[in-house]
GROMACS .gro file of N, CA, C and O in nm:
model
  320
    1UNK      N    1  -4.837  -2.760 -12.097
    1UNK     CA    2  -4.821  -2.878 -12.179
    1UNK      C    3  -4.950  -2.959 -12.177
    1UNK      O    4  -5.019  -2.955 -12.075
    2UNK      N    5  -4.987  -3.029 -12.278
    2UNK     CA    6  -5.076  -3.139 -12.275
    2UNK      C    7  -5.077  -3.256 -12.304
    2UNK      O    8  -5.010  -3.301 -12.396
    3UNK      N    9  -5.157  -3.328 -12.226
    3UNK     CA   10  -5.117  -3.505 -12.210
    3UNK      C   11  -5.225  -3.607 -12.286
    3UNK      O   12  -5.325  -3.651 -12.230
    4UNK      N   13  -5.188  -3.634 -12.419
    4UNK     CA   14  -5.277  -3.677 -12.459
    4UNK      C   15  -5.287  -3.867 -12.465
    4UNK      O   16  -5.183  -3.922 -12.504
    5UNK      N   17  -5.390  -3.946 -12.433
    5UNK     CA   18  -5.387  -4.042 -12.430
    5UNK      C   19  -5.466  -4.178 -12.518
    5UNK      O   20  -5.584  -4.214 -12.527
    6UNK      N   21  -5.304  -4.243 -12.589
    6UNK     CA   22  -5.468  -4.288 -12.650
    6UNK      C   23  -5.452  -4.429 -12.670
    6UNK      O   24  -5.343  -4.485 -12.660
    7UNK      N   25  -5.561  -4.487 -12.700
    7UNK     CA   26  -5.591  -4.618 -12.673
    7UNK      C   27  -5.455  -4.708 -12.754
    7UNK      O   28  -5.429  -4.694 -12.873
    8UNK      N   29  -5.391  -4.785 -12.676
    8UNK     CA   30  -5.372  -4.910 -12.801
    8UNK      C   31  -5.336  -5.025 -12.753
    8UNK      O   32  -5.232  -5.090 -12.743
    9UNK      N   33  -5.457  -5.038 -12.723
    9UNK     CA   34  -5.481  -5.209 -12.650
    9UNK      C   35  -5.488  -5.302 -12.802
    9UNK      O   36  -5.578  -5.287 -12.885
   10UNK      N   37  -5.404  -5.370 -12.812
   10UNK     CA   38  -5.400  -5.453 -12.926
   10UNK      C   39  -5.283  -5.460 -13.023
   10UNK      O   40  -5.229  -5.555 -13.080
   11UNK      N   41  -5.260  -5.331 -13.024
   11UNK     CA   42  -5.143  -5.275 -13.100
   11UNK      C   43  -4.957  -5.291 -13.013
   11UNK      O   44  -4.838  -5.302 -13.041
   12UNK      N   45  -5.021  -5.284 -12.938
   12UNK     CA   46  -4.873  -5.229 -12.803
   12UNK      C   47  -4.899  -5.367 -12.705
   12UNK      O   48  -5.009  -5.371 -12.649
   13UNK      N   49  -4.806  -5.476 -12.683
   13UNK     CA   50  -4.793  -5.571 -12.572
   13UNK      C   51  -4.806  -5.528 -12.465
   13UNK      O   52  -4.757  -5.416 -12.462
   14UNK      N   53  -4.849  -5.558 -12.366
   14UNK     CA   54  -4.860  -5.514 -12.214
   14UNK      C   55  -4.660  -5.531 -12.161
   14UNK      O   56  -4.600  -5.443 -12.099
   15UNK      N   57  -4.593  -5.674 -12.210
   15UNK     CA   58  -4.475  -5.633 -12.207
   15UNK      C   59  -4.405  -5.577 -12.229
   15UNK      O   60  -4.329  -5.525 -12.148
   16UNK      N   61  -4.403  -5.562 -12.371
   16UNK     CA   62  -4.307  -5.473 -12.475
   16UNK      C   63  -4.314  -5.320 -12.403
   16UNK      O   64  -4.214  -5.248 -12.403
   17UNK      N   65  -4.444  -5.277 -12.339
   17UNK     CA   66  -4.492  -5.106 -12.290
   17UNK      C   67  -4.409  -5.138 -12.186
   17UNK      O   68  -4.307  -5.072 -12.204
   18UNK      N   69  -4.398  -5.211 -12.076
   18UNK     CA   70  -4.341  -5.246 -11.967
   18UNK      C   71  -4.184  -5.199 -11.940
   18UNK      O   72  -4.125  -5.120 -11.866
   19UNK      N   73  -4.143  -5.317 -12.071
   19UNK     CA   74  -3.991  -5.300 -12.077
   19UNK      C   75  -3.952  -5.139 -12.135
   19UNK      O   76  -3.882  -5.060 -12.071
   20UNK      N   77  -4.001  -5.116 -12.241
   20UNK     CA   78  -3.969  -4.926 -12.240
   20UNK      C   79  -4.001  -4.910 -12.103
   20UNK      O   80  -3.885  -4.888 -12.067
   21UNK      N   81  -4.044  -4.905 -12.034
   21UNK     CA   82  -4.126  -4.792 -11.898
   21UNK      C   83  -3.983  -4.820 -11.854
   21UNK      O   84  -3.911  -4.722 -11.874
   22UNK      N   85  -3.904  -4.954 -11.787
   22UNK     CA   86  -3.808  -4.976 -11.722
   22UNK      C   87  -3.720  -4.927 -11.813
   22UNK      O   88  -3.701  -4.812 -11.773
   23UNK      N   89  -3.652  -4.945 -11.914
   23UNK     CA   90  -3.521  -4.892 -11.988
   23UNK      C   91  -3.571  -4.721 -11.990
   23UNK      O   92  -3.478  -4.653 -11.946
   24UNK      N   93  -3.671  -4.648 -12.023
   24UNK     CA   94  -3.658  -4.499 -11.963
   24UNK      C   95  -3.634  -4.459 -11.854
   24UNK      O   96  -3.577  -4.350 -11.843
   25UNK      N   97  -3.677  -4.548 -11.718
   25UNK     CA   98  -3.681  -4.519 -11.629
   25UNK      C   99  -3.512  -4.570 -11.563
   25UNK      O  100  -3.464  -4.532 -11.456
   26UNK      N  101  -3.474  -4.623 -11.621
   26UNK     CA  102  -3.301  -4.687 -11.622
   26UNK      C  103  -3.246  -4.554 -11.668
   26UNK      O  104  -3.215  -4.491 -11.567
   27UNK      N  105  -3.222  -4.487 -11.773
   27UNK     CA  106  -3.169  -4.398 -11.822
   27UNK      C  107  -3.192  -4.261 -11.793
   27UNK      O  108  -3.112  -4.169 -11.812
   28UNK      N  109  -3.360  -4.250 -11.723
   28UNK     CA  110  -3.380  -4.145 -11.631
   28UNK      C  111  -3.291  -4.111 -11.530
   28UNK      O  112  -3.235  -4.002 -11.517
   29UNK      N  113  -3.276  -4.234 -11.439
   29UNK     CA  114  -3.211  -4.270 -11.317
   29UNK      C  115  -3.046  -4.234 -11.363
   29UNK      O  116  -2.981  -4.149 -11.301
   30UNK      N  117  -2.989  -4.309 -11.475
   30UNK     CA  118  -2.901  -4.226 -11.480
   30UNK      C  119  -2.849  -4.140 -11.511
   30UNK      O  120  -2.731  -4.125 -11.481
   31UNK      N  121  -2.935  -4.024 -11.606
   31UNK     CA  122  -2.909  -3.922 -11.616
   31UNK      C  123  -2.892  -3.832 -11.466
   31UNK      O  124  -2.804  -3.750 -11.437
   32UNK      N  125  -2.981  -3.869 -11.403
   32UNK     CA  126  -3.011  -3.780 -11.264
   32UNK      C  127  -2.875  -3.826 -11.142
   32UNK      O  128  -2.845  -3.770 -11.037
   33UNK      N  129  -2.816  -3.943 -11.206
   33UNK     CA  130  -2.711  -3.991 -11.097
   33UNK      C  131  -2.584  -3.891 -11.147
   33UNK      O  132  -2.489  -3.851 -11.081
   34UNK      N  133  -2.618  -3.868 -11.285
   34UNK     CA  134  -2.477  -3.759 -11.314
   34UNK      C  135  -2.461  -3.653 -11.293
   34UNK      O  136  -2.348  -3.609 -11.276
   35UNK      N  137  -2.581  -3.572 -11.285
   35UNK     CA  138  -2.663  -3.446 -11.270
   35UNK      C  139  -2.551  -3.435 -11.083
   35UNK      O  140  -2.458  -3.361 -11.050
   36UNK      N  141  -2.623  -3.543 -11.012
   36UNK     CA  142  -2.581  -3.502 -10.904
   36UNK      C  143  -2.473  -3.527 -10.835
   36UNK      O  144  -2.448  -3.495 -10.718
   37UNK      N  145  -2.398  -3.596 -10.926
   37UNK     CA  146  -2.262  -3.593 -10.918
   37UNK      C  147  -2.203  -3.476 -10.957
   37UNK      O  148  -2.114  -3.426 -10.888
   38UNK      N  149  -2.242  -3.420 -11.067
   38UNK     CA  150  -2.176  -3.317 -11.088
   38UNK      C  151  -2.216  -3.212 -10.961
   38UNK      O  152  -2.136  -3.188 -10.871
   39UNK      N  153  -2.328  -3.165 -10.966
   39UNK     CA  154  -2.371  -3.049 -10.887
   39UNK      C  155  -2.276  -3.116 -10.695
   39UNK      O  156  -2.270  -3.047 -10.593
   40UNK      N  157  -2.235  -3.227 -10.709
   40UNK     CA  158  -2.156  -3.280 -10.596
   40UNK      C  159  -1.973  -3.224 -10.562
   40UNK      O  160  -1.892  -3.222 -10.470
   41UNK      N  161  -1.986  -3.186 -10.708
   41UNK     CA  162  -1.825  -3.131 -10.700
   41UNK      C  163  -1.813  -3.049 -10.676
   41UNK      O  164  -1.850  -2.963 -10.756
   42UNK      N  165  -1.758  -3.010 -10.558
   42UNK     CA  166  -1.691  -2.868 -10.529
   42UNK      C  167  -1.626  -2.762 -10.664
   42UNK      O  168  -1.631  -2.639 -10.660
   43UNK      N  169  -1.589  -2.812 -10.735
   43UNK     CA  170  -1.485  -2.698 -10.837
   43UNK      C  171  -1.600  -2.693 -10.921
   43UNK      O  172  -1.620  -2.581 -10.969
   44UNK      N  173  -1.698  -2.800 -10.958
   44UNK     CA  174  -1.822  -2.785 -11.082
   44UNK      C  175  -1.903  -2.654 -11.029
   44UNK      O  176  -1.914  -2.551 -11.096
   45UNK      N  177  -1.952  -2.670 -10.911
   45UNK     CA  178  -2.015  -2.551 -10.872
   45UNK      C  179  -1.968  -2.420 -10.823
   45UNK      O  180  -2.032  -2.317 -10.804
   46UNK      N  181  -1.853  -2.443 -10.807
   46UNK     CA  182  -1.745  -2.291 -10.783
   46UNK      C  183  -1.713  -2.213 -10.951
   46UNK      O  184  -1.734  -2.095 -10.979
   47UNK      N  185  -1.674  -2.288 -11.016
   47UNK     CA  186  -1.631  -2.282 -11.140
   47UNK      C  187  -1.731  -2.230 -11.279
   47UNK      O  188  -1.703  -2.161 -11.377
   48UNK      N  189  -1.857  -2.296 -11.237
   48UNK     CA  190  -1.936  -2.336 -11.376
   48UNK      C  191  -2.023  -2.160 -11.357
   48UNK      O  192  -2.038  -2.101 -11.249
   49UNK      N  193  -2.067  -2.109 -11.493
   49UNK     CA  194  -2.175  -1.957 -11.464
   49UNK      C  195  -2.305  -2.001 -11.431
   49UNK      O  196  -2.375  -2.086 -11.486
   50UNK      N  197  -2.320  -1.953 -11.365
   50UNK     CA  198  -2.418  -1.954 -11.309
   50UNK      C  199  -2.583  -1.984 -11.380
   50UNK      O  200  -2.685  -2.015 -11.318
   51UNK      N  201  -2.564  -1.961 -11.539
   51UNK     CA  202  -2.635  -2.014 -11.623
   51UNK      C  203  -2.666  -2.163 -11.632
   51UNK      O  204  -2.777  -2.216 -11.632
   52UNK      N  205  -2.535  -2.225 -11.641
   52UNK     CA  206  -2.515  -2.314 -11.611
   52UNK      C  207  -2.553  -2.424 -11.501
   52UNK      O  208  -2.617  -2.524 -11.536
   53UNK      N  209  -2.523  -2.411 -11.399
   53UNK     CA  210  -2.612  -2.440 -11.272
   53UNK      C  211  -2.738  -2.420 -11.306
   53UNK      O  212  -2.804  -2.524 -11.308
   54UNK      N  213  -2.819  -2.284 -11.344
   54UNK     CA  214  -2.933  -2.333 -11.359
   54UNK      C  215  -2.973  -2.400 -11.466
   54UNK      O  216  -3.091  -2.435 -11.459
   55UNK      N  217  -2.928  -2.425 -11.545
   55UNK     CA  218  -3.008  -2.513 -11.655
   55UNK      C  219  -2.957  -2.646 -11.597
   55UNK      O  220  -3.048  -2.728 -11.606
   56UNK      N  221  -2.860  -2.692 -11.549
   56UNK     CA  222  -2.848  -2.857 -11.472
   56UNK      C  223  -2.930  -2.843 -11.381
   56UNK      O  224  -2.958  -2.949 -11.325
   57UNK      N  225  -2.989  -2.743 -11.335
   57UNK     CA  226  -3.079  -2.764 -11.191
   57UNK      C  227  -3.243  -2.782 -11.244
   57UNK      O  228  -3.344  -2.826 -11.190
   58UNK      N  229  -3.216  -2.734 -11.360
   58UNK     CA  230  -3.386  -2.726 -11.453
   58UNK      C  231  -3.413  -2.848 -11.530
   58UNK      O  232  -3.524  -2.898 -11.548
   59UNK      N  233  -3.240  -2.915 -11.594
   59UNK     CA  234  -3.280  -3.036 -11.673
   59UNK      C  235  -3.312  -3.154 -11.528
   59UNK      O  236  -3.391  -3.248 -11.531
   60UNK      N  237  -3.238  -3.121 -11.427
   60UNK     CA  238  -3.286  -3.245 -11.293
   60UNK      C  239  -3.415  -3.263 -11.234
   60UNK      O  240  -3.461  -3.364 -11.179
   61UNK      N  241  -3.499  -3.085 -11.265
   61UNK     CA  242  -3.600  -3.119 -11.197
   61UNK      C  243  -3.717  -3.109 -11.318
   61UNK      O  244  -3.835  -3.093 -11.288
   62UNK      N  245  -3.654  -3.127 -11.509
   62UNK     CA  246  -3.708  -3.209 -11.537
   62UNK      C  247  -3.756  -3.307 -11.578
   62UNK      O  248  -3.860  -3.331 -11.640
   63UNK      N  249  -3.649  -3.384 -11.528
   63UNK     CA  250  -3.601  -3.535 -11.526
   63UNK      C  251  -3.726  -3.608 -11.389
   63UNK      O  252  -3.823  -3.684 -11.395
   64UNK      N  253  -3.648  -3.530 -11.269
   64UNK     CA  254  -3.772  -3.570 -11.175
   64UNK      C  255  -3.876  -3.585 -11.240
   64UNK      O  256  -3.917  -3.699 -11.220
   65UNK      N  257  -3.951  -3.520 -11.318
   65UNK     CA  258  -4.097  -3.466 -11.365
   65UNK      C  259  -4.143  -3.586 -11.423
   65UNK      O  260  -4.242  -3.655 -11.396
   66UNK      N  261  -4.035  -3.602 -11.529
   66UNK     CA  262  -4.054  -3.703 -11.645
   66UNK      C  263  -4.046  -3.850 -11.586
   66UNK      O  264  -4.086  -3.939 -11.661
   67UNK      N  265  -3.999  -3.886 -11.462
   67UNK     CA  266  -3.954  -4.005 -11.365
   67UNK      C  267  -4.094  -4.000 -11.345
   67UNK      O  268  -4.145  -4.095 -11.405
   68UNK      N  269  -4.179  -3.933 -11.288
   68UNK     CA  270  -4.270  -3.973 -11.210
   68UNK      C  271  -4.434  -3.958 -11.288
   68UNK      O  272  -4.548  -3.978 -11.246
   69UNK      N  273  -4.383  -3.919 -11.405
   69UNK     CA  274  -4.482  -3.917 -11.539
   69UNK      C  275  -4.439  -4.100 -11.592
   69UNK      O  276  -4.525  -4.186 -11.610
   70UNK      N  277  -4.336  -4.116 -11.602
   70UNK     CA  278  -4.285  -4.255 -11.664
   70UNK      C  279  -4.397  -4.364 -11.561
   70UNK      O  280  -4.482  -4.448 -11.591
   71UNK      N  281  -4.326  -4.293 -11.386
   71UNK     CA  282  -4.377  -4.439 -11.292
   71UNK      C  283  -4.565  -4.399 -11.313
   71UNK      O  284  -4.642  -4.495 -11.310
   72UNK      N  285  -4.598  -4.315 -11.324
   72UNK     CA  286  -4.791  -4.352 -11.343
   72UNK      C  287  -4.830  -4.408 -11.442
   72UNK      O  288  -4.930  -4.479 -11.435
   73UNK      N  289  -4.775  -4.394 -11.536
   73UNK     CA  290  -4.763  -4.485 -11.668
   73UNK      C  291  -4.749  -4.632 -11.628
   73UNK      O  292  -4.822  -4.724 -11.665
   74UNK      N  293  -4.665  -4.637 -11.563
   74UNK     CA  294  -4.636  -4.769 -11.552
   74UNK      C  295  -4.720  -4.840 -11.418
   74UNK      O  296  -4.716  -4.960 -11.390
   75UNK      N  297  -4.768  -4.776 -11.373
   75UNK     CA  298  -4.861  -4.783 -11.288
   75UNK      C  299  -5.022  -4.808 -11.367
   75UNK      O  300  -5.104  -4.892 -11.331
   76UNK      N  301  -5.037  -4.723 -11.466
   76UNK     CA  302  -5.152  -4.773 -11.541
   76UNK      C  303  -5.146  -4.877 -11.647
   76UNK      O  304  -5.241  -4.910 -11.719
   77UNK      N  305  -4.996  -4.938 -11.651
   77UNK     CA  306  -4.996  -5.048 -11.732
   77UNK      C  307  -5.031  -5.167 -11.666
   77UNK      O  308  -5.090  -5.262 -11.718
   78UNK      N  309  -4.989  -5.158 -11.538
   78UNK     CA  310  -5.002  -5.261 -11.411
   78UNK      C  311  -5.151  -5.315 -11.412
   78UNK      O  312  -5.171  -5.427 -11.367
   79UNK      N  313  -5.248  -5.244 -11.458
   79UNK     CA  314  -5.385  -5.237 -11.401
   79UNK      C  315  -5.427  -5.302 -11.584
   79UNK      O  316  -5.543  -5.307 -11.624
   80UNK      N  317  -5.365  -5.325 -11.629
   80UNK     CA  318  -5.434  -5.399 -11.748
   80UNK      C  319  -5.472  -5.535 -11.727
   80UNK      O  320  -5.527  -5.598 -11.817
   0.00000   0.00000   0.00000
């Protein structure tokens, strides 16, 4: 994948970027709280094919991914 970055100091509020960073990072968080609730149930993981499991185990870790792509972002908004 590639990460392209580009300027828009002027265009984009330092708040307005802020508040997205937190409401993705809200909805990150709870996607990943369901993820592991589910993978928490005994009958979800007895029950579900095994396909299954792995693609909830692939969308969690890349959710992680995207969490910690969101927090450097928001880490380089900090520094404006």
């Amino acid at each position: 994948s590639i990460e392209v970055f580009v300027g828009l100091k002027g265009l984009v509020t330092k708040e307005s970027h802020e508040a997205r960073i937190e409401r993705d990072l809200k909805r990150i968080d709870k996607d990943l709280q369901a993820i592991e609730k589910k993978m928490a149930s005994k009958g979800f993981v007895e029950r579900a094919p095994k396909e299954v499991i792995d693609e909830t185990l692939a969308l969690k870790a890349s959710l992680i991914d995207a969490r910690s792509r969101i927090e450097a972002s928001r880490d380089l908004v900090k520094e404006l």
